[in-house]
Coordinates of C-alpha atoms and ligand atoms in Angstrom, one line a residue:
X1 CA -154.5 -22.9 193.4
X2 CA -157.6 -21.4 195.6
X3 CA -159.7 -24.6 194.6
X4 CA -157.0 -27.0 195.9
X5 CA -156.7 -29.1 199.2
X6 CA -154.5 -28.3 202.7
X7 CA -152.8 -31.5 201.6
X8 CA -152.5 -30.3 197.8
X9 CA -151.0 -27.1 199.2
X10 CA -148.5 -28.6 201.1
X11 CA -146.9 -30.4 198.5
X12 CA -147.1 -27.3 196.4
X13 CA -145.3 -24.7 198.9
X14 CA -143.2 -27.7 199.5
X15 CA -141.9 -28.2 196.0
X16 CA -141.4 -24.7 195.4
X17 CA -144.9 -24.6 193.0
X18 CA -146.1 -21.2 194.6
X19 CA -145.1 -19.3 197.8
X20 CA -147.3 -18.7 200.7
X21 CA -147.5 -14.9 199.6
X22 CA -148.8 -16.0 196.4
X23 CA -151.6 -17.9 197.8
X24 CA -152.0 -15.6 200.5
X25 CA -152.7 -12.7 198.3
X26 CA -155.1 -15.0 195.8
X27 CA -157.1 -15.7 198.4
X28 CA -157.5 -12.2 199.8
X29 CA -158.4 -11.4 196.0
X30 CA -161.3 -14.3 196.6
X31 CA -162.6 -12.4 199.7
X32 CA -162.4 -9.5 198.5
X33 CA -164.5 -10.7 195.3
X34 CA -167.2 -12.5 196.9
X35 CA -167.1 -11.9 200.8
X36 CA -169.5 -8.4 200.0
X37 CA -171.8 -10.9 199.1
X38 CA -171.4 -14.3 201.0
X39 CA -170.5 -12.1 204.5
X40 CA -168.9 -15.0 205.4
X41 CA -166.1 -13.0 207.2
X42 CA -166.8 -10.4 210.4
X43 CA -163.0 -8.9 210.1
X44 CA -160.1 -9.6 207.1
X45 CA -156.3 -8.9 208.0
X46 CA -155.1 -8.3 204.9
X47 CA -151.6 -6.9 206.2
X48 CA -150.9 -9.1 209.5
X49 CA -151.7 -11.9 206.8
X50 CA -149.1 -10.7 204.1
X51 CA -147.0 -10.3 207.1
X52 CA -147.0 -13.6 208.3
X53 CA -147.3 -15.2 204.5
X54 CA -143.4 -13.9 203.9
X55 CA -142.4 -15.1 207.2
X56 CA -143.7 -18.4 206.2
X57 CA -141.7 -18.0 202.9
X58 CA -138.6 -16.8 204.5
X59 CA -138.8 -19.8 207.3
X60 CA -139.3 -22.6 204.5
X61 CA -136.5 -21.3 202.9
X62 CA -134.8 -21.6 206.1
X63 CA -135.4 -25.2 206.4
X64 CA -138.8 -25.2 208.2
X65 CA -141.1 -28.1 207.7
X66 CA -144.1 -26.9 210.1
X67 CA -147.0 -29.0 209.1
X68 CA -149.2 -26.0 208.2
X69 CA -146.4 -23.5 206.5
X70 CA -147.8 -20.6 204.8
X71 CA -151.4 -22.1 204.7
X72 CA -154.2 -19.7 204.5
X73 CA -156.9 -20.6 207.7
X74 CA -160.0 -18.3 208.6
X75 CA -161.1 -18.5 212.4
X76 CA -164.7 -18.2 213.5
X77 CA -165.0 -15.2 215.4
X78 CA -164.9 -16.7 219.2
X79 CA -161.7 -18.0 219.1
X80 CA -159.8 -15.0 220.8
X81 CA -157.0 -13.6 219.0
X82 CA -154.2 -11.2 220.7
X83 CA -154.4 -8.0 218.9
X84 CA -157.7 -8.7 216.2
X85 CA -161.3 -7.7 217.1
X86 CA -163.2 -10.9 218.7
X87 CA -166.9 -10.5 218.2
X88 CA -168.8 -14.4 219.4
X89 CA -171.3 -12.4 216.8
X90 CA -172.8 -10.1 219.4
X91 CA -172.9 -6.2 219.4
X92 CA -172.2 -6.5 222.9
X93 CA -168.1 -7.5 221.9
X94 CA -168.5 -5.5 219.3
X95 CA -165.3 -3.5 220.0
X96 CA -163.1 -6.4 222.1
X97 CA -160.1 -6.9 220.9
X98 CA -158.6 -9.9 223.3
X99 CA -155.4 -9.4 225.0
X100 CA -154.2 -13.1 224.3
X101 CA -154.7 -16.1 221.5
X102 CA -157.1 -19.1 222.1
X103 CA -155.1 -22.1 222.6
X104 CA -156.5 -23.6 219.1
X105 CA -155.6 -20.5 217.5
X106 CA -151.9 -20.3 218.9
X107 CA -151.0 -23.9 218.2
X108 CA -152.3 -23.3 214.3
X109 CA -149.8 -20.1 214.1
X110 CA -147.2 -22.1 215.7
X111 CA -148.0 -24.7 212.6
X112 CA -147.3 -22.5 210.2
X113 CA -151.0 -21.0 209.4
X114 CA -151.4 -17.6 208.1
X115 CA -154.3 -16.1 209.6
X116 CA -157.1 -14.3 206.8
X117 CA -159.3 -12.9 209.1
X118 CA -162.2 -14.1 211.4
X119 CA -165.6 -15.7 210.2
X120 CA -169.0 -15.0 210.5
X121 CA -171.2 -16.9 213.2
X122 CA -174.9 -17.1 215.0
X123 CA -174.6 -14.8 218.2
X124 CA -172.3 -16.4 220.6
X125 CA -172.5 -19.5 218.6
X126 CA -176.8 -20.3 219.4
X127 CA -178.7 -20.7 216.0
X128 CA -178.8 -23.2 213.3
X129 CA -178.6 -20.5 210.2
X130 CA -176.1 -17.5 210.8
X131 CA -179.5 -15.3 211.5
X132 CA -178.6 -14.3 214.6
X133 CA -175.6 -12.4 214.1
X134 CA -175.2 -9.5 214.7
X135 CA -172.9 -8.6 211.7
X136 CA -175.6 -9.8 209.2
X137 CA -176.6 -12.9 207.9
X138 CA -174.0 -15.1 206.2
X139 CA -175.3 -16.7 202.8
X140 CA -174.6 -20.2 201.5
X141 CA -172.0 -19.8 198.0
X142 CA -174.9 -22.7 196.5
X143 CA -177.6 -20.4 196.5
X144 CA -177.4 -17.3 198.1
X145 CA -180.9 -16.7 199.6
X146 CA -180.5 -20.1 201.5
X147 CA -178.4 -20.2 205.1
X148 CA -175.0 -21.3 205.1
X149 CA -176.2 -23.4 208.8
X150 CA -174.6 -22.5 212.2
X151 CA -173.4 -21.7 213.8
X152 CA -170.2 -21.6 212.2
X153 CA -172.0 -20.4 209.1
X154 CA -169.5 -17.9 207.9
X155 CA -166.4 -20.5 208.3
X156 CA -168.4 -23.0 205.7
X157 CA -169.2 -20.4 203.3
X158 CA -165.5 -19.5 203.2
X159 CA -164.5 -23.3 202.9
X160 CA -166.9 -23.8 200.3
X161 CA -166.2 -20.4 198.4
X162 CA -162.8 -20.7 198.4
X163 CA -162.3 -17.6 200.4
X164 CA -159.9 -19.7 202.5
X165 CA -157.6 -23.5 202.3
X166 CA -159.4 -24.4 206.0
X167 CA -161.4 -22.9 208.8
X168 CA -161.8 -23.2 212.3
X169 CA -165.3 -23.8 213.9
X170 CA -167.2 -24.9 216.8
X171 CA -170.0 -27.8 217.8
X172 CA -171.8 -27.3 220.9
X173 CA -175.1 -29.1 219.4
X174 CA -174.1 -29.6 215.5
X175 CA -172.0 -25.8 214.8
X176 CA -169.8 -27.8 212.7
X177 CA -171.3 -30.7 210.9
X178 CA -174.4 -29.1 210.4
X179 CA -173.0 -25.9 208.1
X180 CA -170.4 -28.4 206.5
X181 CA -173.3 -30.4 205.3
X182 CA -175.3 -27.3 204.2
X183 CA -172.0 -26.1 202.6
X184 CA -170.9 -28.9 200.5
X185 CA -167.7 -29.5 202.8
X186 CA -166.1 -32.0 205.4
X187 CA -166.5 -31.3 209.5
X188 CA -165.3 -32.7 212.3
X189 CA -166.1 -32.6 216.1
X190 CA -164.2 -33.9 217.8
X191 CA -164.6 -35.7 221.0
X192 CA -165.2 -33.4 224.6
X193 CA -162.0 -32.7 225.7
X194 CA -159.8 -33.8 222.7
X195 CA -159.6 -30.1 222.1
X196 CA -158.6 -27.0 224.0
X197 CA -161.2 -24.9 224.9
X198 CA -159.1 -22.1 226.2
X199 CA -159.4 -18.7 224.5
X200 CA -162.8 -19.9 223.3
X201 CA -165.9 -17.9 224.1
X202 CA -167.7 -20.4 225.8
X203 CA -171.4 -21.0 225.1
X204 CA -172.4 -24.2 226.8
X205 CA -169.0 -25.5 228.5
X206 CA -169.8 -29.2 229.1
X207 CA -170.7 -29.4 225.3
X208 CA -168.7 -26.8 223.2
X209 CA -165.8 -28.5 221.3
X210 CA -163.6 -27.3 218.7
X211 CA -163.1 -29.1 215.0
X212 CA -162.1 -28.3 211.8
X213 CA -163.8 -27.1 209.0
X214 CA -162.2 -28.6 205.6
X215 CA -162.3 -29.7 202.0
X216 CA -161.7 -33.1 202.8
X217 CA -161.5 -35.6 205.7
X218 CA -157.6 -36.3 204.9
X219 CA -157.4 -32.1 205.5
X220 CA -159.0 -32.7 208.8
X221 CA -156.8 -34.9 209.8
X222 CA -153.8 -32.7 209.2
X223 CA -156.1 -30.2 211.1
X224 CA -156.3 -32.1 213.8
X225 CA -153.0 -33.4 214.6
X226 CA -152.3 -29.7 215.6
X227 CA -155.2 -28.6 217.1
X228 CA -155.5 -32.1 219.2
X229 CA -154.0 -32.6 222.7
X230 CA -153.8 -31.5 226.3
X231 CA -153.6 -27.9 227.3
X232 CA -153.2 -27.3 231.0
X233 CA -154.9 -23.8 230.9
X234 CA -158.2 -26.2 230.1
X235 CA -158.8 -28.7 232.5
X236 CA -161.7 -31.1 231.1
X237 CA -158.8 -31.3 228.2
X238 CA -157.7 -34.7 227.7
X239 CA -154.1 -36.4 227.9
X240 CA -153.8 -39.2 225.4
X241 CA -150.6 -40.4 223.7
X242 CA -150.3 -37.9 220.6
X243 CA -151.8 -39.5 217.8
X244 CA -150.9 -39.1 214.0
X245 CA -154.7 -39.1 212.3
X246 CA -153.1 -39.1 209.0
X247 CA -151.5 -42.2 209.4
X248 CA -154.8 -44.6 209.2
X249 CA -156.6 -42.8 206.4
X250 CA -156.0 -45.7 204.4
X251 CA -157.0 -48.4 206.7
X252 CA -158.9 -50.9 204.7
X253 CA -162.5 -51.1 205.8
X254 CA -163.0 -54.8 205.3
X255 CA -165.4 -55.9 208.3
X256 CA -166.4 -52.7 209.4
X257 CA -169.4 -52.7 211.4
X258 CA -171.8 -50.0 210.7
X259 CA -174.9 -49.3 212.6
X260 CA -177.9 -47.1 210.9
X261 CA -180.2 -45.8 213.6
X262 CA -183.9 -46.4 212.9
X263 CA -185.1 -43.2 214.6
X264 CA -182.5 -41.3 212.1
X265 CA -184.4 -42.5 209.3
X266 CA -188.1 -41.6 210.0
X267 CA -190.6 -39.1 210.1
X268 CA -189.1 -35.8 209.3
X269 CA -186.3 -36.7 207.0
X270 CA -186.5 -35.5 203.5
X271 CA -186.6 -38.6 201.6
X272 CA -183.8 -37.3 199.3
X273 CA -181.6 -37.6 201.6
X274 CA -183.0 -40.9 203.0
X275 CA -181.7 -42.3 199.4
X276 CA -178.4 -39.7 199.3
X277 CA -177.7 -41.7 202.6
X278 CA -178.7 -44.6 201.7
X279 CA -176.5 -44.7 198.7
X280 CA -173.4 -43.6 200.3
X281 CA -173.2 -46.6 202.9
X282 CA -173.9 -48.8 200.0
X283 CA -170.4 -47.4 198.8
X284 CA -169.3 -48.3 201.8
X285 CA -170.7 -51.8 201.6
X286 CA -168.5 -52.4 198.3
X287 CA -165.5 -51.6 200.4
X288 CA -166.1 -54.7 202.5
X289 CA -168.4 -52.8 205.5
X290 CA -171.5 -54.6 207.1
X291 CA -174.4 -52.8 208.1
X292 CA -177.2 -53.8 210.4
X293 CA -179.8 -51.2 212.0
X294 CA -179.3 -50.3 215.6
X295 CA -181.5 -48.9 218.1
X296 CA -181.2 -45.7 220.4
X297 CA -184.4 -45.4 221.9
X298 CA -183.7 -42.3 223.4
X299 CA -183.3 -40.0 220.3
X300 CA -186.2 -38.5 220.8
X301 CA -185.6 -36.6 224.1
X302 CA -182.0 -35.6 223.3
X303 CA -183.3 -31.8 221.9
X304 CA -185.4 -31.3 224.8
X305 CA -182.8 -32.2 227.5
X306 CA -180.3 -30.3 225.2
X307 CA -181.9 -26.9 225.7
X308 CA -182.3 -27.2 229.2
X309 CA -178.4 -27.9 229.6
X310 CA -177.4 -25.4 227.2
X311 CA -179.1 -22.5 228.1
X312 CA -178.3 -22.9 231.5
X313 CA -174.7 -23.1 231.0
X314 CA -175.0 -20.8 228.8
X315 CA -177.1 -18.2 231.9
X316 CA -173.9 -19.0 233.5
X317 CA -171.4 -18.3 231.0
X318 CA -172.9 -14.8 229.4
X319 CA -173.2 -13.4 233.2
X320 CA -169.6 -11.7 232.7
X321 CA -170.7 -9.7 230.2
X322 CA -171.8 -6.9 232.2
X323 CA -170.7 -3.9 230.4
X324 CA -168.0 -3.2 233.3
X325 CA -164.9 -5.2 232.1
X326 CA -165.1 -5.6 228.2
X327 CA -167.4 -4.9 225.5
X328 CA -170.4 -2.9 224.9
X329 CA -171.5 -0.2 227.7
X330 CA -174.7 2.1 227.5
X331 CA -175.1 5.6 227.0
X332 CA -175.3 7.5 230.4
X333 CA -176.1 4.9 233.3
X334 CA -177.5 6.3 235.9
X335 CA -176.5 3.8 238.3
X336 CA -175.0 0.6 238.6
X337 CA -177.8 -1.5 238.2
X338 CA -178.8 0.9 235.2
X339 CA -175.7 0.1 233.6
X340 CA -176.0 -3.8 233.9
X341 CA -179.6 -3.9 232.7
X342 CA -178.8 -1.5 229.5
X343 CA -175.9 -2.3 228.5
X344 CA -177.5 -6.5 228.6
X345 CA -180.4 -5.3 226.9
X346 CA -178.9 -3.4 224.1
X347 CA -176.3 -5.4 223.6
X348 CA -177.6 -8.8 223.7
X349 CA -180.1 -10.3 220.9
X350 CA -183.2 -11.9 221.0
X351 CA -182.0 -15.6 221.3
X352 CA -179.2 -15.2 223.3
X353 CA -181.7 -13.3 225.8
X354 CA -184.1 -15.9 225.1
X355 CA -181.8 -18.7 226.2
X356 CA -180.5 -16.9 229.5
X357 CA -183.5 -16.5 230.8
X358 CA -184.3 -20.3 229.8
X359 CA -181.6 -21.1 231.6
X360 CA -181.8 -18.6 234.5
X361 CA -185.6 -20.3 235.2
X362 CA -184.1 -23.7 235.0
X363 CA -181.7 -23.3 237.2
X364 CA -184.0 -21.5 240.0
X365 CA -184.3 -23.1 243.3
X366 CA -187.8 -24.5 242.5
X367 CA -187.2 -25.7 239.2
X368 CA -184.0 -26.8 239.2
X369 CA -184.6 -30.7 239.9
X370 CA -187.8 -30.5 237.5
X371 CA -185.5 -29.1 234.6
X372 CA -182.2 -29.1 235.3
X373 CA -181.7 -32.6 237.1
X374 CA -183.9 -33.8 235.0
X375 CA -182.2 -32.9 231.6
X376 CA -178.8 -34.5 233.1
X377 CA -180.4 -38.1 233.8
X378 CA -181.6 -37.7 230.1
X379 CA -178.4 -37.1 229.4
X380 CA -176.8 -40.2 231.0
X381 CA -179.5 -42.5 229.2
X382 CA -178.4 -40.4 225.3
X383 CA -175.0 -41.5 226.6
X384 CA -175.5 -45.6 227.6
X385 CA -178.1 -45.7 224.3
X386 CA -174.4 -45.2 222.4
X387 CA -172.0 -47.0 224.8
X388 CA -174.7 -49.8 224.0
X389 CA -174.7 -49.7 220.2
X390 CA -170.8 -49.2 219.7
X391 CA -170.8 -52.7 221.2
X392 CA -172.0 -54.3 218.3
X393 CA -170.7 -51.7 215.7
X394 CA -167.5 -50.0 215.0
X395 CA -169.6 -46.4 213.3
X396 CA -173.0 -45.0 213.5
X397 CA -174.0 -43.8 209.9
X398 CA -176.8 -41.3 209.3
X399 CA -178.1 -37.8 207.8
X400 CA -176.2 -34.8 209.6
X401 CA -179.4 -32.9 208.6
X402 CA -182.9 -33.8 208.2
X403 CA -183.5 -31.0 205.0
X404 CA -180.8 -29.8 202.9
X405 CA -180.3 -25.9 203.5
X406 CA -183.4 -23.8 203.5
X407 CA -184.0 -20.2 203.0
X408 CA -183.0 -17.3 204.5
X409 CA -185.8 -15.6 207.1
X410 CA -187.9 -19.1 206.4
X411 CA -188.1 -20.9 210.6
X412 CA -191.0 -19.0 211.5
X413 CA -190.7 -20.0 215.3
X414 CA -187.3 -21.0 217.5
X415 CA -188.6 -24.6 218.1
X416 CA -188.4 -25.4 214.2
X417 CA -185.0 -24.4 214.2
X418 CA -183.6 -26.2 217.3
X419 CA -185.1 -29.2 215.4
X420 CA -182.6 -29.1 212.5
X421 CA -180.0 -30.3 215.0
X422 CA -182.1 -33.2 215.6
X423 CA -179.0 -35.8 214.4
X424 CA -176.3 -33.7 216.1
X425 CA -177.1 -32.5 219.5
X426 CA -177.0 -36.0 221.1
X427 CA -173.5 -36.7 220.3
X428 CA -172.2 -33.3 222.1
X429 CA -174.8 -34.8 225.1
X430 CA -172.5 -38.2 225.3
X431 CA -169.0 -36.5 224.3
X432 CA -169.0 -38.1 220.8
X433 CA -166.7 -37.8 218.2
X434 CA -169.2 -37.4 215.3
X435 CA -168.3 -35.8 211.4
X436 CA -169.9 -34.3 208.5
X437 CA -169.2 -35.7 204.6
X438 CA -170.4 -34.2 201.6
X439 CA -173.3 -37.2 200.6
X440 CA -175.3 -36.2 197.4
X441 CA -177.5 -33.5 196.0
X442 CA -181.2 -32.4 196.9
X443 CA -182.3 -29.6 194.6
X444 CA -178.6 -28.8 193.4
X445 CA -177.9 -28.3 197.4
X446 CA -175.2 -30.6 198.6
X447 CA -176.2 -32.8 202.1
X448 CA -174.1 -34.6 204.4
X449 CA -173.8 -37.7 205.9
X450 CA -172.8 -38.1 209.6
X451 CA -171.0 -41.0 210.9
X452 CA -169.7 -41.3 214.5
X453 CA -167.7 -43.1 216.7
X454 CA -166.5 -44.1 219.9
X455 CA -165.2 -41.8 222.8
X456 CA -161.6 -40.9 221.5
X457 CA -161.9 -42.4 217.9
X458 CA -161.5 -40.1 215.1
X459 CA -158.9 -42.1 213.7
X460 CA -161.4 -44.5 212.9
X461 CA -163.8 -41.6 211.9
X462 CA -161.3 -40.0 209.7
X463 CA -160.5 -43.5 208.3
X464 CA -163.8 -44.5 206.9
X465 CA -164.7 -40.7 205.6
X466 CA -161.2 -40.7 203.9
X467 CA -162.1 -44.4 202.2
X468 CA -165.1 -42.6 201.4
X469 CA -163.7 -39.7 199.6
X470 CA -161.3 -42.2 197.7
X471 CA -164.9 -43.4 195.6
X472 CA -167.1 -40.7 195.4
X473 CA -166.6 -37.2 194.2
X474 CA -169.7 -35.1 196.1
X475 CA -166.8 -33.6 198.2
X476 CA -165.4 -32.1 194.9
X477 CA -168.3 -30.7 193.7
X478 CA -168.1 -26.6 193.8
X479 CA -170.4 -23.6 193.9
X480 CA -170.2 -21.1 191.0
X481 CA -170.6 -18.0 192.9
X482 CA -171.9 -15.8 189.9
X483 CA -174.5 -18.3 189.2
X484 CA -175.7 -18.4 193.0
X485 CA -175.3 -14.1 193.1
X486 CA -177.7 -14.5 189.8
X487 CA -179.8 -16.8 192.4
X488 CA -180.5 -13.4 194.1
X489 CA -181.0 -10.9 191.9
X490 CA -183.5 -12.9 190.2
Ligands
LIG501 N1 -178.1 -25.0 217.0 C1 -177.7 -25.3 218.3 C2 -178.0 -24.2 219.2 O1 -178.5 -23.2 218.8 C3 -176.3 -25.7 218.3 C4 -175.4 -24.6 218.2 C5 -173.9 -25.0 218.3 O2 -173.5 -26.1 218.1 N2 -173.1 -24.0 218.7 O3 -177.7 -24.2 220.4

């Protein structure tokens, strides 16, 4: 039952085929078999889960058809959840255990999801590769002395592991598609705003979004019509007419326009996946898609304007954690200032300190219209290069990654490691819905195609990644997690 889909499940608990305790306890069996050595989850709550499995049980019984009843979901660890340790990764929440739920997480429990604990992820969400966390690297169930990606590394482990039906995640430069496509599984980010971002530890706040992390695109569809939709406790959340995603999966796609970028398909991509890629719009081709090349000449600057933005959001964002009001305090300050500077120091990691003081220098009063300023007009011209394409194409199809997933401890330097998100960060720059589908094999590691559309249209996302998943089976393919612990020992 583990192995199955959200939508499989479903129609399992719903015609009496197993109960959500059953599943609930197989799957805590799962973690419990292989989470020792994937460490894709920070914290399990093997009661509060059996717990809320029988209530599940006892309110289908009672006649309850919640969308997500008695479903097994793992949240990465900076969604805050009332009562449950909340982490972002760092040392410095190591003990914060948030007085309320993130919005996300509350409207997934009202659903009907049973909650198996929280997942592994880069420290307070900055890294491509799970390294950064402070709870140990996460390891990919294909091989494990490869990354699983980040940052929600430890929520596509668990996805692709079967440690869990569906996982939460976040995508402030690629967080989501980029581990789905190490991973072997189906991402989604969704567009700025379409998401709550309340109860969410923020990173970079004009750029974080929430999406799910699934087995299929049909499964992030059901995802989404719960998580979707205005929440006033976030105001850059959106208000659009509620939207069933489901209901266009199986849209023809006769006439869709497809544009490929040229700059996605140069200098730096592993060939492999130039042809993976390649294939898999050819699939779409058969289903009655066009595809002519598009243009957006200002790929290149996307990563540099990106970690200018970021980090200074993210200067911003991390200043609250001060050792007065939650987490991680030092040993015997001597003073106030004492205090702040220790309990930063110790509790913070080398990236994360690495980006606030990035971002504290961009936003100086010297620099800040060299850098800062700067980085935002790049921004605007990311932005029109897309508004421009999508006028002559419905998607934009391309790699999510340029190198399918690489070894643990192997980016020697920071800069090759922001460079993995080379595909993904623009989109979070313009607001773009974008997704991650499993694509093809390079050395027996799956890859992942991204496609992306307009502001507001994962329907048509969804669509096209479901049609997809209808004539190819790379999304099926699955790990065998004693032949990737044998990987290891080797
Ligand atoms: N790898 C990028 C970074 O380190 C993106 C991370 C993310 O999307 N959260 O900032």
């Amino acid at each position: 039952m583990i192995e199955k889909t959200v939508a499989e499940l479903s129609a399992a608990l719903a015609a009496g085929e197993t109960t959500s305790v059953a599943l609930t306890q197989a799957y805590l069996e799962q973690i419990a078999a292989h989470n020792e050595a994937l460490n894709a989850f920070i914290t399990v709550c093997a009661d509060s889960a059996m717990a809320q499995a029988r209530a599940a049980d006892e309110a289908r019984a009672a006649g309850s058809t919640a969308p997500l009843l008695g479903i097994p979901i793992a949240h990465k660890d900076l969604f805050c959840t009332a009562g449950v340790k909340t982490t972002s990764g760092s040392k410095i929440l190591h003990n914060f255990i948030s007085p309320y739920d993130a919005t996300v997480v509350e409207r997934l429990q009202a659903a009907g999801a049973v909650m198996l604990g929280k997942t592994n992820m880069d420290e307070f969400a900055m890294g491509s590769s799970n390294e950064s966390s402070y709870y140990g690297v996460a390891r990919n169930p294909w091989s494990l002395d490869r990354v699983p990606g980040g940052s929600s590394g430890g929520s596509a482990a668990a996805v692709a592991a079967d440690l869990c039906a569906m996982a939460t995640g976040t995508d402030t430069g690629g967080s989501i598609r980029q581990p789905a496509a190490f991973c072997g599984i189906t991402g989604l980010k969704p567009s700025y705003g379409r998401v709550s971002r309340w109860g969410m530890i923020a990173y970079a706040s004009s750029l974080d979004q929430a999406g799910p992390l699934c087995k299929t695109a049909e499964d992030a569809a059901i995802l989404l019509n719960v998580m979707a939709g205005v929440d006033d406790k976030d105001s850059t959340s959106i208000s659009l007419p509620a939207e069933d995603f489901t209901a266009t999966l199986n849209d023809s796609l006769k006439g869709l326009r497809i544009g490929l970028p040229k700059q996605h398909f140069t200098r730096g991509l592993n060939p492999a996946i130039e042809s993976a890629v390649r294939l898999a719009v050819a699939e779409l081709e058969k289903l009655g898609a066009e595809v002519k090349e598009i243009d957006l000449p200002n790929s290149d600057l996307a990563i540099s304007a990106y970690y200018v933005i970021a980090p200074a959001e993210a200067s911003a964002n991390l200043s609250r954690f001060d050792g007065v009001r939650y987490g991680y305090r030092c040993e015997n300050p001597v003073d106030l200032e004492d205090m702040y500077k220790r309990s930063r120091s110790e509790g913070f990691g080398e990236e994360v300190k690495r980006r606030i003081m990035i971002g504290t220098y961009a936003l100086s009063a010297g620099f800040y219209d060299a850098y800062y300023r700067k980085a935002q007009k790049i921004r605007r011209l990311v932005k029109e290069d897309y508004a421009r394409a999508f006028e002559d194409v419905d998607v934009i199809i391309g790699p999510t990654t340029p190198s399918p997933a690489f070894a643990l401890n192997s980016m020697k330097d920071s800069v090759t490691m922001y460079l993995e998100d080379i595909y993904t960060i623009a989109l979070n720059l313009a607001g773009l819905p974008g997704m991650s589908v499993p694509a093809g094999f390079v050395e027996g590691l799956p890859i992942g195609m991204q496609l992306v559309a307009k502001d507001y249209a994962e329907a048509k996302l969804l669509n096209v990644a479901h049609q997809f998943q209808q004539v190819t089976d790379w999304h099926k393919q699955k790990p065998s997690l004693t032949a990737s612990a044998k990987t290891t020992e080797a």
